[in-house]
Short mmCIF file of C-alpha atoms in Angstrom, two decimals:
data_model
loop_
_atom_site.label_atom_id
_atom_site.label_comp_id
_atom_site.label_asym_id
_atom_site.label_seq_id
_atom_site.Cartn_x
_atom_site.Cartn_y
_atom_site.Cartn_z
CA UNK A 141 -27.57 27.39 27.50
CA UNK A 142 -24.94 24.85 26.46
CA UNK A 143 -22.13 26.07 24.20
CA UNK A 144 -20.34 22.79 23.49
CA UNK A 145 -21.54 19.19 23.39
CA UNK A 146 -18.87 16.48 23.69
CA UNK A 147 -20.22 13.07 22.69
CA UNK A 148 -17.33 10.74 23.47
CA UNK A 149 -14.34 10.31 25.77
CA UNK A 150 -12.19 13.40 26.17
CA UNK A 151 -9.40 14.00 28.65
CA UNK A 152 -10.90 15.51 31.81
CA UNK A 153 -8.22 18.21 32.03
CA UNK A 154 -9.13 19.35 28.52
CA UNK A 155 -12.84 19.35 29.38
CA UNK A 156 -12.10 21.35 32.54
CA UNK A 157 -10.17 23.87 30.47
CA UNK A 158 -13.15 24.32 28.15
CA UNK A 159 -15.48 24.67 31.14
CA UNK A 160 -13.49 27.70 32.30
CA UNK A 161 -14.88 29.63 29.32
CA UNK A 162 -17.93 27.73 28.09
CA UNK A 163 -20.96 25.80 29.24
CA UNK A 164 -20.06 22.23 28.31
CA UNK A 165 -22.17 19.07 28.24
CA UNK A 166 -19.83 16.06 28.26
CA UNK A 167 -21.21 12.53 28.14
CA UNK A 168 -18.70 9.93 26.88
CA UNK A 169 -21.61 7.64 25.91
CA UNK A 170 -23.76 10.27 24.20
CA UNK A 171 -22.92 8.91 20.74
CA UNK A 172 -25.10 5.89 21.61
CA UNK A 173 -28.11 7.97 22.66
CA UNK A 174 -29.41 9.46 19.37
CA UNK A 175 -32.58 11.08 20.76
CA UNK A 176 -30.74 12.82 23.59
CA UNK A 177 -27.93 13.84 21.25
CA UNK A 178 -30.39 15.34 18.74
CA UNK A 179 -32.05 17.32 21.54
CA UNK A 180 -28.71 18.61 22.86
CA UNK A 181 -27.26 19.67 19.50
CA UNK A 182 -30.39 21.57 18.51
CA UNK A 183 -29.08 24.84 19.94
CA UNK A 184 -25.31 24.49 20.38
CA UNK A 185 -22.73 26.16 18.15
CA UNK A 186 -19.99 23.56 18.81
CA UNK A 187 -19.79 19.78 18.80
CA UNK A 188 -16.74 17.69 19.73
CA UNK A 189 -16.63 14.03 18.62
CA UNK A 190 -14.28 11.12 18.19
CA UNK A 191 -14.95 8.35 15.67
CA UNK A 192 -18.24 6.84 16.87
CA UNK A 193 -20.50 9.87 16.55
CA UNK A 194 -21.95 10.01 13.05
CA UNK A 195 -22.07 13.68 12.07
CA UNK A 196 -24.43 13.37 9.14
CA UNK A 197 -28.11 13.11 8.19
CA UNK A 198 -30.45 13.34 11.16
CA UNK A 199 -27.80 14.73 13.50
CA UNK A 200 -26.94 17.60 11.16
CA UNK A 201 -30.64 18.25 10.53
CA UNK A 202 -31.18 18.60 14.28
CA UNK A 203 -28.15 20.86 14.75
CA UNK A 204 -29.72 24.12 13.61
CA UNK A 205 -27.09 26.44 15.13
CA UNK A 206 -23.99 24.31 14.66
CA UNK A 207 -20.97 26.32 13.51
CA UNK A 208 -18.04 24.05 14.28
CA UNK A 209 -17.23 20.36 14.72
CA UNK A 210 -14.04 19.38 16.51
CA UNK A 211 -12.77 15.89 15.73
CA UNK A 212 -10.57 14.28 18.42
CA UNK A 213 -8.52 12.31 15.92
CA UNK A 214 -7.63 12.62 12.28
CA UNK A 215 -10.03 10.42 10.31
CA UNK A 216 -13.13 12.13 9.01
CA UNK A 217 -15.08 9.07 7.83
CA UNK A 218 -17.80 9.70 10.40
CA UNK A 219 -18.40 13.29 9.31
CA UNK A 220 -20.33 14.29 6.18
CA UNK A 221 -17.86 16.91 5.03
CA UNK A 222 -19.96 17.98 2.02
CA UNK A 223 -23.05 18.54 4.18
CA UNK A 224 -20.98 20.49 6.71
CA UNK A 225 -19.48 22.64 3.96
CA UNK A 226 -22.93 23.28 2.46
CA UNK A 227 -24.08 24.57 5.86
CA UNK A 228 -20.82 26.49 6.43
CA UNK A 229 -19.98 24.32 9.43
CA UNK A 230 -16.23 24.29 9.98
CA UNK A 231 -14.63 20.92 10.79
CA UNK A 232 -11.36 20.79 12.71
CA UNK A 233 -9.59 17.43 13.01
CA UNK A 234 -6.81 17.12 15.59
CA UNK A 235 -4.23 16.54 12.87
CA UNK A 236 -0.86 15.65 14.34
CA UNK A 237 -2.07 15.70 17.94
CA UNK A 238 -1.11 12.10 18.61
CA UNK A 239 1.36 11.45 15.82
CA UNK A 240 4.41 11.16 18.08
CA UNK A 241 2.53 8.67 20.27
CA UNK A 242 1.80 6.54 17.20
CA UNK A 243 5.42 6.78 16.04
CA UNK A 244 6.68 5.69 19.46
CA UNK A 245 4.19 2.81 19.52
CA UNK A 246 5.27 1.55 16.08
CA UNK A 247 9.00 1.78 16.85
CA UNK A 248 8.52 0.28 20.33
CA UNK A 249 6.46 -2.60 18.97
CA UNK A 250 9.03 -3.29 16.27
CA UNK A 251 11.76 -3.45 18.91
CA UNK A 252 9.66 -5.67 21.17
CA UNK A 253 9.00 -8.13 18.36
CA UNK A 254 12.57 -8.06 17.08
CA UNK A 255 13.94 -8.78 20.55
CA UNK A 256 11.51 -11.64 21.14
CA UNK A 257 10.15 -9.99 24.28
CA UNK A 258 6.52 -10.34 23.25
CA UNK A 259 6.68 -14.09 22.77
CA UNK A 260 8.79 -14.65 25.90
CA UNK A 261 6.44 -12.65 28.12
CA UNK A 262 4.28 -15.60 29.27
CA UNK A 263 7.36 -17.56 30.36
CA UNK A 264 8.72 -14.54 32.23
CA UNK A 265 5.41 -14.11 34.05
CA UNK A 266 5.53 -17.80 35.00
CA UNK A 267 8.87 -17.19 36.72
CA UNK A 268 11.08 -18.62 33.99
CA UNK A 269 13.92 -16.84 32.28
CA UNK A 270 13.81 -17.99 28.63
CA UNK A 271 17.22 -16.59 27.77
CA UNK A 272 17.36 -18.17 24.32
CA UNK A 273 14.01 -16.62 23.41
CA UNK A 274 15.27 -13.23 24.51
CA UNK A 275 18.38 -13.25 22.37
CA UNK A 276 16.95 -10.79 19.95
CA UNK A 277 18.43 -8.96 17.10
CA UNK A 278 19.42 -5.34 16.91
CA UNK A 279 17.18 -3.00 15.00
CA UNK A 280 20.08 -1.16 13.33
CA UNK A 281 20.64 -2.53 9.85
CA UNK A 282 17.10 -3.91 9.55
CA UNK A 283 14.56 -2.77 6.99
CA UNK A 284 11.18 -1.32 7.88
CA UNK A 285 8.31 -1.58 5.43
CA UNK A 286 5.43 0.87 5.64
CA UNK A 287 2.04 0.49 3.99
CA UNK A 288 0.95 4.06 3.43
CA UNK A 289 3.30 7.02 3.53
CA UNK A 290 1.32 9.87 5.01
CA UNK A 291 2.49 12.25 7.72
CA UNK A 292 2.68 9.68 10.52
CA UNK A 293 4.44 7.07 8.38
CA UNK A 294 6.97 9.72 7.36
CA UNK A 295 7.67 10.39 11.03
CA UNK A 296 8.04 6.64 11.62
CA UNK A 297 10.51 6.52 8.71
CA UNK A 298 12.61 9.35 10.19
CA UNK A 299 12.75 7.66 13.59
CA UNK A 300 13.55 4.28 12.04
CA UNK A 301 16.36 5.84 10.01
CA UNK A 302 17.71 7.50 13.15
CA UNK A 303 18.01 3.99 14.61
CA UNK A 304 20.00 2.84 11.58
CA UNK A 305 17.18 1.17 9.68
CA UNK A 306 16.53 1.42 5.97
CA UNK A 307 12.93 2.17 5.02
CA UNK A 308 10.73 1.17 2.12
CA UNK A 309 7.10 2.20 1.70
CA UNK A 310 4.08 1.78 -0.51
CA UNK A 311 1.62 4.59 -1.11
CA UNK A 312 -0.19 5.01 -4.43
CA UNK A 313 -1.26 8.53 -3.48
CA UNK A 314 2.19 10.04 -2.97
CA UNK A 315 3.74 10.90 -6.36
CA UNK A 316 7.05 9.21 -7.11
CA UNK A 317 8.79 12.59 -7.44
CA UNK A 318 7.51 13.93 -4.09
CA UNK A 319 10.28 15.12 -1.75
CA UNK A 320 8.84 12.85 0.97
CA UNK A 321 10.51 9.86 -0.71
CA UNK A 322 14.01 11.27 -0.06
CA UNK A 323 15.93 8.44 1.61
CA UNK A 324 12.97 6.03 1.43
CA UNK A 325 12.54 3.38 -1.24
CA UNK A 326 9.15 3.58 -2.96
CA UNK A 327 7.86 0.09 -3.69
CA UNK A 328 4.70 -1.52 -4.98
CA UNK A 329 2.68 -3.37 -2.36
CA UNK A 330 3.65 -6.81 -3.71
CA UNK A 331 7.35 -5.97 -3.45
CA UNK A 332 7.07 -4.59 0.05
#
């Protein structure tokens, strides 16, 4: 009997680790096969999804023995949290699992754009050396604006500040007196 159904892409090393202790059914395209998915979840206690599997309605009705849903990511828009709570199904998002990767991507992209490397790439690939397009600016002393100031944006702010940037952010859900704003200017969206 299957213990865990994984409906979307998951790192093979992680799947192998689970298979050391559990019977796992992993099909990265299962989210697009509703009849097969309903049949598979009928008896399993655990389901692991990303963002395409809709954990609600018919799927939850079919999952008679479901006890836990693991979400590979942080957004829970695809999971009916109220229905899960009503059935005492625990939901575990991978909060923070990829936050450093996102921070590095944001900072790296900012540097790439500031230096002009993105727009000079085609010329470089054509064998040219567009020196004037590559005379970028330094990131130190620049200002980074963030729309939203949740956990990942706060990490971006810390890294940006470590590079000598000032940071401003907009987030209507973080109170103005929250400690998170220390060293960051809170602005309205229009002013950002």
